């Protein structure tokens, strides 16, 4: 059976109530799970700024100095996420819950284009713990850079505020419901089209004529028992006589 747009639309129209039911139930379940079952996560962010390597006091910087600063930014971003750096953080801040490996995996390091600002973000189920963790990483990184790179050019631009009232960054209820809606809609249509392709019964005279390539000569309607009356009376006029013959027939 070849399936085209017309056939797909016919399947959707035929099973529209089933499709609507599946989509609504799936979307409602996604909303309930996101709202009540998934644990919310909060994100805390701190920022550091990397000073220029141009220490001569000149106002103009050469191309080499600019490229060096860009490479230094990339180097710092990699150093921050190393497990070795996270081990120093956990050693000096024993109140941090996660292991160095998990800290390295959860930490997000970003920098805006054409700037020397690096933003560190950390997500945790407890916002206070997220603030303590990201601030500890920033402070430890600033302390270790002079001994690692022989240059003290890291300054703290801003630390995460523990007194802020944050909104959870996950789960995103609207996003989850929208994705579930689309998946259930596409999946429902695909399922019903597959069922229609596997169904080899003939449902109409048009389909039968198309399959046999023959014209329809006549159709026989379904005769139900309710179409008959409980009793019927037939009056027969006998030809050549003046009297009628009545026959009672029981069905």
PDB file of C-alpha atoms in Angstrom:
ATOM      1  CA  UNK A   1       0.000   0.000   0.000  1.00  0.00           C
ATOM      2  CA  UNK A   2       1.446   3.339  -1.067  1.00  0.00           C
ATOM      3  CA  UNK A   3       1.007   6.050   1.504  1.00  0.00           C
ATOM      4  CA  UNK A   4       0.752   9.637   0.336  1.00  0.00           C
ATOM      5  CA  UNK A   5      -0.351  12.878   1.895  1.00  0.00           C
ATOM      6  CA  UNK A   6      -3.979  12.172   1.017  1.00  0.00           C
ATOM      7  CA  UNK A   7      -3.886   8.749   2.704  1.00  0.00           C
ATOM      8  CA  UNK A   8      -2.175  10.196   5.795  1.00  0.00           C
ATOM      9  CA  UNK A   9      -4.853  12.883   6.092  1.00  0.00           C
ATOM     10  CA  UNK A  10      -7.548  10.226   5.759  1.00  0.00           C
ATOM     11  CA  UNK A  11      -5.940   8.201   8.556  1.00  0.00           C
ATOM     12  CA  UNK A  12      -5.749  11.295  10.790  1.00  0.00           C
ATOM     13  CA  UNK A  13      -9.384  12.146  10.117  1.00  0.00           C
ATOM     14  CA  UNK A  14     -10.459   8.552  10.717  1.00  0.00           C
ATOM     15  CA  UNK A  15      -8.597   8.199  14.039  1.00  0.00           C
ATOM     16  CA  UNK A  16      -8.664  11.831  15.136  1.00  0.00           C
ATOM     17  CA  UNK A  17     -10.174  11.122  18.554  1.00  0.00           C
ATOM     18  CA  UNK A  18      -7.577   8.475  19.328  1.00  0.00           C
ATOM     19  CA  UNK A  19      -4.800  10.814  18.210  1.00  0.00           C
ATOM     20  CA  UNK A  20      -6.105  13.701  20.313  1.00  0.00           C
ATOM     21  CA  UNK A  21      -6.422  11.419  23.338  1.00  0.00           C
ATOM     22  CA  UNK A  22      -2.856  10.141  23.007  1.00  0.00           C
ATOM     23  CA  UNK A  23      -1.381  13.633  22.560  1.00  0.00           C
ATOM     24  CA  UNK A  24      -3.317  15.138  25.475  1.00  0.00           C
ATOM     25  CA  UNK A  25      -2.516  12.289  27.864  1.00  0.00           C
ATOM     26  CA  UNK A  26       1.180  12.327  26.955  1.00  0.00           C
ATOM     27  CA  UNK A  27       1.422  16.111  27.371  1.00  0.00           C
ATOM     28  CA  UNK A  28      -0.386  16.051  30.721  1.00  0.00           C
ATOM     29  CA  UNK A  29       1.871  13.250  31.975  1.00  0.00           C
ATOM     30  CA  UNK A  30       4.970  15.184  30.885  1.00  0.00           C
ATOM     31  CA  UNK A  31       3.750  18.258  32.754  1.00  0.00           C
ATOM     32  CA  UNK A  32       2.973  16.281  35.924  1.00  0.00           C
ATOM     33  CA  UNK A  33       6.340  14.497  35.862  1.00  0.00           C
ATOM     34  CA  UNK A  34       8.243  17.752  35.274  1.00  0.00           C
ATOM     35  CA  UNK A  35       6.326  19.633  37.949  1.00  0.00           C
ATOM     36  CA  UNK A  36       6.078  17.082  40.749  1.00  0.00           C
ATOM     37  CA  UNK A  37       8.527  14.215  40.168  1.00  0.00           C
ATOM     38  CA  UNK A  38      11.701  15.756  38.726  1.00  0.00           C
ATOM     39  CA  UNK A  39      13.911  17.479  41.266  1.00  0.00           C
ATOM     40  CA  UNK A  40      14.591  21.122  40.343  1.00  0.00           C
ATOM     41  CA  UNK A  41      18.161  22.302  39.788  1.00  0.00           C
ATOM     42  CA  UNK A  42      19.536  25.777  40.427  1.00  0.00           C
ATOM     43  CA  UNK A  43      22.466  27.519  38.773  1.00  0.00           C
ATOM     44  CA  UNK A  44      24.972  29.899  40.347  1.00  0.00           C
ATOM     45  CA  UNK A  45      27.481  31.910  38.293  1.00  0.00           C
ATOM     46  CA  UNK A  46      30.668  33.832  39.060  1.00  0.00           C
ATOM     47  CA  UNK A  47      32.868  35.875  36.754  1.00  0.00           C
ATOM     48  CA  UNK A  48      36.589  36.496  36.489  1.00  0.00           C
ATOM     49  CA  UNK A  49      38.516  38.831  34.204  1.00  0.00           C
ATOM     50  CA  UNK A  50      41.896  38.077  32.679  1.00  0.00           C
ATOM     51  CA  UNK A  51      44.210  41.057  32.510  1.00  0.00           C
ATOM     52  CA  UNK A  52      46.209  41.717  29.355  1.00  0.00           C
ATOM     53  CA  UNK A  53      49.752  40.384  29.089  1.00  0.00           C
ATOM     54  CA  UNK A  54      50.833  43.826  27.889  1.00  0.00           C
ATOM     55  CA  UNK A  55      52.645  45.040  31.013  1.00  0.00           C
ATOM     56  CA  UNK A  56      54.816  47.688  29.338  1.00  0.00           C
ATOM     57  CA  UNK A  57      52.173  50.376  29.666  1.00  0.00           C
ATOM     58  CA  UNK A  58      51.913  50.901  25.946  1.00  0.00           C
ATOM     59  CA  UNK A  59      48.484  51.876  24.681  1.00  0.00           C
ATOM     60  CA  UNK A  60      48.843  49.934  21.442  1.00  0.00           C
ATOM     61  CA  UNK A  61      49.069  46.159  21.383  1.00  0.00           C
ATOM     62  CA  UNK A  62      50.660  44.102  18.654  1.00  0.00           C
ATOM     63  CA  UNK A  63      48.909  41.270  16.849  1.00  0.00           C
ATOM     64  CA  UNK A  64      51.126  38.801  18.691  1.00  0.00           C
ATOM     65  CA  UNK A  65      50.043  40.154  22.070  1.00  0.00           C
ATOM     66  CA  UNK A  66      46.374  39.920  21.108  1.00  0.00           C
ATOM     67  CA  UNK A  67      46.809  36.333  19.932  1.00  0.00           C
ATOM     68  CA  UNK A  68      48.677  35.519  23.127  1.00  0.00           C
ATOM     69  CA  UNK A  69      45.811  36.858  25.213  1.00  0.00           C
ATOM     70  CA  UNK A  70      43.303  34.750  23.244  1.00  0.00           C
ATOM     71  CA  UNK A  71      45.394  31.608  23.680  1.00  0.00           C
ATOM     72  CA  UNK A  72      45.772  32.421  27.360  1.00  0.00           C
ATOM     73  CA  UNK A  73      42.003  32.626  27.713  1.00  0.00           C
ATOM     74  CA  UNK A  74      41.605  29.174  26.168  1.00  0.00           C
ATOM     75  CA  UNK A  75      44.365  27.838  28.409  1.00  0.00           C
ATOM     76  CA  UNK A  76      42.708  29.186  31.542  1.00  0.00           C
ATOM     77  CA  UNK A  77      39.354  27.722  30.520  1.00  0.00           C
ATOM     78  CA  UNK A  78      40.952  24.292  30.265  1.00  0.00           C
ATOM     79  CA  UNK A  79      42.870  24.628  33.529  1.00  0.00           C
ATOM     80  CA  UNK A  80      39.727  25.524  35.472  1.00  0.00           C
ATOM     81  CA  UNK A  81      37.972  22.298  34.449  1.00  0.00           C
ATOM     82  CA  UNK A  82      40.866  19.932  35.192  1.00  0.00           C
ATOM     83  CA  UNK A  83      40.427  17.297  37.886  1.00  0.00           C
ATOM     84  CA  UNK A  84      43.696  18.461  39.446  1.00  0.00           C
ATOM     85  CA  UNK A  85      42.223  21.903  40.047  1.00  0.00           C
ATOM     86  CA  UNK A  86      39.031  20.364  41.439  1.00  0.00           C
ATOM     87  CA  UNK A  87      41.082  18.264  43.866  1.00  0.00           C
ATOM     88  CA  UNK A  88      42.569  21.455  45.301  1.00  0.00           C
ATOM     89  CA  UNK A  89      39.055  22.863  45.629  1.00  0.00           C
ATOM     90  CA  UNK A  90      37.725  19.856  47.548  1.00  0.00           C
ATOM     91  CA  UNK A  91      40.855  19.709  49.701  1.00  0.00           C
ATOM     92  CA  UNK A  92      40.530  23.326  50.824  1.00  0.00           C
ATOM     93  CA  UNK A  93      36.725  23.327  50.994  1.00  0.00           C
ATOM     94  CA  UNK A  94      35.601  20.077  52.641  1.00  0.00           C
ATOM     95  CA  UNK A  95      31.977  21.271  52.820  1.00  0.00           C
ATOM     96  CA  UNK A  96      31.616  20.747  49.057  1.00  0.00           C
ATOM     97  CA  UNK A  97      29.573  17.609  48.466  1.00  0.00           C
ATOM     98  CA  UNK A  98      30.731  16.399  45.047  1.00  0.00           C
ATOM     99  CA  UNK A  99      33.904  14.600  44.057  1.00  0.00           C
ATOM    100  CA  UNK A 100      36.581  16.312  41.911  1.00  0.00           C
ATOM    101  CA  UNK A 101      35.507  14.294  38.882  1.00  0.00           C
ATOM    102  CA  UNK A 102      31.880  15.321  39.310  1.00  0.00           C
ATOM    103  CA  UNK A 103      32.863  18.951  39.875  1.00  0.00           C
ATOM    104  CA  UNK A 104      34.810  18.928  36.618  1.00  0.00           C
ATOM    105  CA  UNK A 105      31.892  17.381  34.768  1.00  0.00           C
ATOM    106  CA  UNK A 106      29.241  19.759  36.136  1.00  0.00           C
ATOM    107  CA  UNK A 107      31.198  23.001  35.845  1.00  0.00           C
ATOM    108  CA  UNK A 108      30.430  25.123  32.797  1.00  0.00           C
ATOM    109  CA  UNK A 109      33.023  27.632  31.602  1.00  0.00           C
ATOM    110  CA  UNK A 110      32.111  30.237  28.987  1.00  0.00           C
ATOM    111  CA  UNK A 111      33.554  33.460  27.654  1.00  0.00           C
ATOM    112  CA  UNK A 112      31.918  36.113  25.552  1.00  0.00           C
ATOM    113  CA  UNK A 113      33.439  36.828  22.168  1.00  0.00           C
ATOM    114  CA  UNK A 114      36.083  39.578  22.038  1.00  0.00           C
ATOM    115  CA  UNK A 115      36.177  39.932  25.840  1.00  0.00           C
ATOM    116  CA  UNK A 116      38.519  38.814  28.578  1.00  0.00           C
ATOM    117  CA  UNK A 117      35.710  37.839  30.936  1.00  0.00           C
ATOM    118  CA  UNK A 118      35.197  34.179  31.861  1.00  0.00           C
ATOM    119  CA  UNK A 119      31.890  33.048  33.392  1.00  0.00           C
ATOM    120  CA  UNK A 120      31.804  29.948  35.568  1.00  0.00           C
ATOM    121  CA  UNK A 121      28.417  28.311  36.185  1.00  0.00           C
ATOM    122  CA  UNK A 122      27.513  25.392  38.422  1.00  0.00           C
ATOM    123  CA  UNK A 123      24.197  23.577  38.839  1.00  0.00           C
ATOM    124  CA  UNK A 124      23.022  21.860  42.013  1.00  0.00           C
ATOM    125  CA  UNK A 125      19.761  20.748  43.582  1.00  0.00           C
ATOM    126  CA  UNK A 126      20.467  23.199  46.402  1.00  0.00           C
ATOM    127  CA  UNK A 127      21.112  26.803  45.388  1.00  0.00           C
ATOM    128  CA  UNK A 128      23.209  27.567  48.470  1.00  0.00           C
ATOM    129  CA  UNK A 129      25.473  24.627  47.682  1.00  0.00           C
ATOM    130  CA  UNK A 130      25.778  25.774  44.058  1.00  0.00           C
ATOM    131  CA  UNK A 131      26.896  29.241  45.228  1.00  0.00           C
ATOM    132  CA  UNK A 132      29.469  27.839  47.653  1.00  0.00           C
ATOM    133  CA  UNK A 133      30.871  25.506  45.016  1.00  0.00           C
ATOM    134  CA  UNK A 134      31.280  27.994  42.166  1.00  0.00           C
ATOM    135  CA  UNK A 135      32.731  30.657  44.477  1.00  0.00           C
ATOM    136  CA  UNK A 136      35.192  28.151  45.925  1.00  0.00           C
ATOM    137  CA  UNK A 137      36.340  27.188  42.428  1.00  0.00           C
ATOM    138  CA  UNK A 138      36.869  30.841  41.471  1.00  0.00           C
ATOM    139  CA  UNK A 139      38.836  31.651  44.619  1.00  0.00           C
ATOM    140  CA  UNK A 140      40.983  28.542  44.314  1.00  0.00           C
ATOM    141  CA  UNK A 141      41.703  29.214  40.644  1.00  0.00           C
ATOM    142  CA  UNK A 142      42.772  32.793  41.394  1.00  0.00           C
ATOM    143  CA  UNK A 143      45.070  31.504  44.133  1.00  0.00           C
ATOM    144  CA  UNK A 144      46.721  28.826  41.997  1.00  0.00           C
ATOM    145  CA  UNK A 145      47.296  30.704  38.723  1.00  0.00           C
ATOM    146  CA  UNK A 146      50.402  32.687  39.830  1.00  0.00           C
ATOM    147  CA  UNK A 147      52.259  29.490  40.689  1.00  0.00           C
ATOM    148  CA  UNK A 148      51.085  27.679  37.564  1.00  0.00           C
ATOM    149  CA  UNK A 149      51.578  30.399  34.940  1.00  0.00           C
ATOM    150  CA  UNK A 150      54.096  32.708  36.652  1.00  0.00           C
ATOM    151  CA  UNK A 151      51.723  35.603  36.131  1.00  0.00           C
ATOM    152  CA  UNK A 152      49.126  37.161  38.397  1.00  0.00           C
ATOM    153  CA  UNK A 153      46.519  38.419  35.969  1.00  0.00           C
ATOM    154  CA  UNK A 154      43.273  36.908  37.262  1.00  0.00           C
ATOM    155  CA  UNK A 155      40.819  39.199  39.028  1.00  0.00           C
ATOM    156  CA  UNK A 156      37.392  38.387  40.399  1.00  0.00           C
ATOM    157  CA  UNK A 157      34.736  40.387  38.597  1.00  0.00           C
ATOM    158  CA  UNK A 158      31.800  39.097  40.617  1.00  0.00           C
ATOM    159  CA  UNK A 159      30.929  36.222  42.923  1.00  0.00           C
ATOM    160  CA  UNK A 160      27.616  34.404  43.060  1.00  0.00           C
ATOM    161  CA  UNK A 161      25.175  35.879  45.586  1.00  0.00           C
ATOM    162  CA  UNK A 162      23.864  33.374  48.105  1.00  0.00           C
ATOM    163  CA  UNK A 163      21.066  35.707  49.203  1.00  0.00           C
ATOM    164  CA  UNK A 164      19.496  35.882  45.755  1.00  0.00           C
ATOM    165  CA  UNK A 165      16.106  34.258  45.143  1.00  0.00           C
ATOM    166  CA  UNK A 166      16.751  32.073  42.090  1.00  0.00           C
ATOM    167  CA  UNK A 167      14.391  30.325  39.733  1.00  0.00           C
ATOM    168  CA  UNK A 168      15.208  26.713  38.858  1.00  0.00           C
ATOM    169  CA  UNK A 169      16.915  26.235  35.511  1.00  0.00           C
ATOM    170  CA  UNK A 170      15.565  22.711  35.163  1.00  0.00           C
ATOM    171  CA  UNK A 171      13.262  21.025  34.564  1.00  0.00           C
ATOM    172  CA  UNK A 172      11.900  23.316  31.858  1.00  0.00           C
ATOM    173  CA  UNK A 173       8.213  22.432  32.054  1.00  0.00           C
ATOM    174  CA  UNK A 174       7.165  24.279  28.895  1.00  0.00           C
ATOM    175  CA  UNK A 175       9.981  22.728  26.873  1.00  0.00           C
ATOM    176  CA  UNK A 176       9.272  19.222  28.155  1.00  0.00           C
ATOM    177  CA  UNK A 177       5.553  19.503  27.394  1.00  0.00           C
ATOM    178  CA  UNK A 178       6.235  20.924  23.913  1.00  0.00           C
ATOM    179  CA  UNK A 179       8.699  18.142  23.062  1.00  0.00           C
ATOM    180  CA  UNK A 180       6.322  15.486  24.383  1.00  0.00           C
ATOM    181  CA  UNK A 181       3.481  17.016  22.376  1.00  0.00           C
ATOM    182  CA  UNK A 182       5.466  16.844  19.129  1.00  0.00           C
ATOM    183  CA  UNK A 183       6.802  13.336  19.771  1.00  0.00           C
ATOM    184  CA  UNK A 184       3.374  11.945  20.691  1.00  0.00           C
ATOM    185  CA  UNK A 185       1.765  13.633  17.681  1.00  0.00           C
ATOM    186  CA  UNK A 186       4.313  12.318  15.187  1.00  0.00           C
ATOM    187  CA  UNK A 187       4.448   8.922  16.883  1.00  0.00           C
ATOM    188  CA  UNK A 188       0.655   8.608  16.940  1.00  0.00           C
ATOM    189  CA  UNK A 189       0.323   9.459  13.260  1.00  0.00           C
ATOM    190  CA  UNK A 190       3.114   7.006  12.377  1.00  0.00           C
ATOM    191  CA  UNK A 191       1.469   4.278  14.460  1.00  0.00           C
ATOM    192  CA  UNK A 192      -1.945   4.746  12.871  1.00  0.00           C
ATOM    193  CA  UNK A 193      -0.464   4.839   9.359  1.00  0.00           C
ATOM    194  CA  UNK A 194       1.378   1.597  10.109  1.00  0.00           C
ATOM    195  CA  UNK A 195      -1.794  -0.037  11.397  1.00  0.00           C
ATOM    196  CA  UNK A 196      -3.609   1.108   8.272  1.00  0.00           C
ATOM    197  CA  UNK A 197      -0.902  -0.392   6.055  1.00  0.00           C
ATOM    198  CA  UNK A 198      -1.062  -3.714   7.907  1.00  0.00           C
ATOM    199  CA  UNK A 199      -4.862  -3.840   7.657  1.00  0.00           C
ATOM    200  CA  UNK A 200      -5.617  -5.693   4.391  1.00  0.00           C
ATOM    201  CA  UNK A 201      -9.423  -5.747   4.703  1.00  0.00           C
ATOM    202  CA  UNK A 202     -11.576  -4.076   2.040  1.00  0.00           C
ATOM    203  CA  UNK A 203     -13.701  -1.337   3.558  1.00  0.00           C
ATOM    204  CA  UNK A 204     -15.578   0.173   0.608  1.00  0.00           C
ATOM    205  CA  UNK A 205     -16.719  -0.553  -2.919  1.00  0.00           C
ATOM    206  CA  UNK A 206     -14.362   2.124  -4.200  1.00  0.00           C
ATOM    207  CA  UNK A 207     -11.404   0.314  -2.652  1.00  0.00           C
ATOM    208  CA  UNK A 208     -12.617  -3.016  -4.060  1.00  0.00           C
ATOM    209  CA  UNK A 209     -13.010  -1.556  -7.544  1.00  0.00           C
ATOM    210  CA  UNK A 210      -9.521  -0.093  -7.336  1.00  0.00           C
ATOM    211  CA  UNK A 211      -7.972  -3.373  -6.198  1.00  0.00           C
ATOM    212  CA  UNK A 212      -9.753  -5.557  -8.787  1.00  0.00           C
ATOM    213  CA  UNK A 213      -9.700  -2.962 -11.541  1.00  0.00           C
ATOM    214  CA  UNK A 214     -13.357  -3.813 -12.258  1.00  0.00           C
ATOM    215  CA  UNK A 215     -16.454  -1.642 -12.209  1.00  0.00           C
ATOM    216  CA  UNK A 216     -19.098  -2.001  -9.492  1.00  0.00           C
ATOM    217  CA  UNK A 217     -22.282  -3.471 -11.016  1.00  0.00           C
ATOM    218  CA  UNK A 218     -24.478  -3.532  -7.912  1.00  0.00           C
ATOM    219  CA  UNK A 219     -24.377  -3.211  -4.169  1.00  0.00           C
ATOM    220  CA  UNK A 220     -26.260  -5.276  -1.600  1.00  0.00           C
ATOM    221  CA  UNK A 221     -27.309  -3.407   1.495  1.00  0.00           C
ATOM    222  CA  UNK A 222     -27.234  -5.017   4.907  1.00  0.00           C
ATOM    223  CA  UNK A 223     -30.680  -6.256   5.880  1.00  0.00           C
ATOM    224  CA  UNK A 224     -31.276  -6.326   9.593  1.00  0.00           C
ATOM    225  CA  UNK A 225     -34.027  -8.139  11.466  1.00  0.00           C
ATOM    226  CA  UNK A 226     -35.386  -4.857  12.735  1.00  0.00           C
ATOM    227  CA  UNK A 227     -36.288  -3.925   9.201  1.00  0.00           C
ATOM    228  CA  UNK A 228     -39.087  -6.521   9.248  1.00  0.00           C
ATOM    229  CA  UNK A 229     -42.369  -6.091  11.113  1.00  0.00           C
ATOM    230  CA  UNK A 230     -43.584  -8.702  13.507  1.00  0.00           C
ATOM    231  CA  UNK A 231     -46.549  -9.523  11.310  1.00  0.00           C
ATOM    232  CA  UNK A 232     -47.619  -8.499   7.843  1.00  0.00           C
ATOM    233  CA  UNK A 233     -50.867  -8.862   5.972  1.00  0.00           C
ATOM    234  CA  UNK A 234     -51.032  -9.346   2.236  1.00  0.00           C
ATOM    235  CA  UNK A 235     -54.246  -8.900   0.297  1.00  0.00           C
ATOM    236  CA  UNK A 236     -54.417 -10.847  -2.939  1.00  0.00           C
ATOM    237  CA  UNK A 237     -57.001  -9.958  -5.495  1.00  0.00           C
ATOM    238  CA  UNK A 238     -57.953 -13.133  -7.313  1.00  0.00           C
ATOM    239  CA  UNK A 239     -58.561 -12.477 -10.908  1.00  0.00           C
ATOM    240  CA  UNK A 240     -62.053 -13.378 -12.128  1.00  0.00           C
ATOM    241  CA  UNK A 241     -63.767 -13.266  -8.734  1.00  0.00           C
ATOM    242  CA  UNK A 242     -65.421 -10.631  -6.697  1.00  0.00           C
ATOM    243  CA  UNK A 243     -63.892 -11.610  -3.384  1.00  0.00           C
ATOM    244  CA  UNK A 244     -60.499 -10.880  -1.863  1.00  0.00           C
ATOM    245  CA  UNK A 245     -58.200 -13.417  -0.198  1.00  0.00           C
ATOM    246  CA  UNK A 246     -56.348 -12.240   2.878  1.00  0.00           C
ATOM    247  CA  UNK A 247     -53.178 -14.057   4.001  1.00  0.00           C
ATOM    248  CA  UNK A 248     -51.611 -13.443   7.426  1.00  0.00           C
ATOM    249  CA  UNK A 249     -47.907 -14.160   7.434  1.00  0.00           C
ATOM    250  CA  UNK A 250     -45.842 -14.354  10.646  1.00  0.00           C
ATOM    251  CA  UNK A 251     -42.204 -13.461  10.405  1.00  0.00           C
TER     252      UNK A 251
END
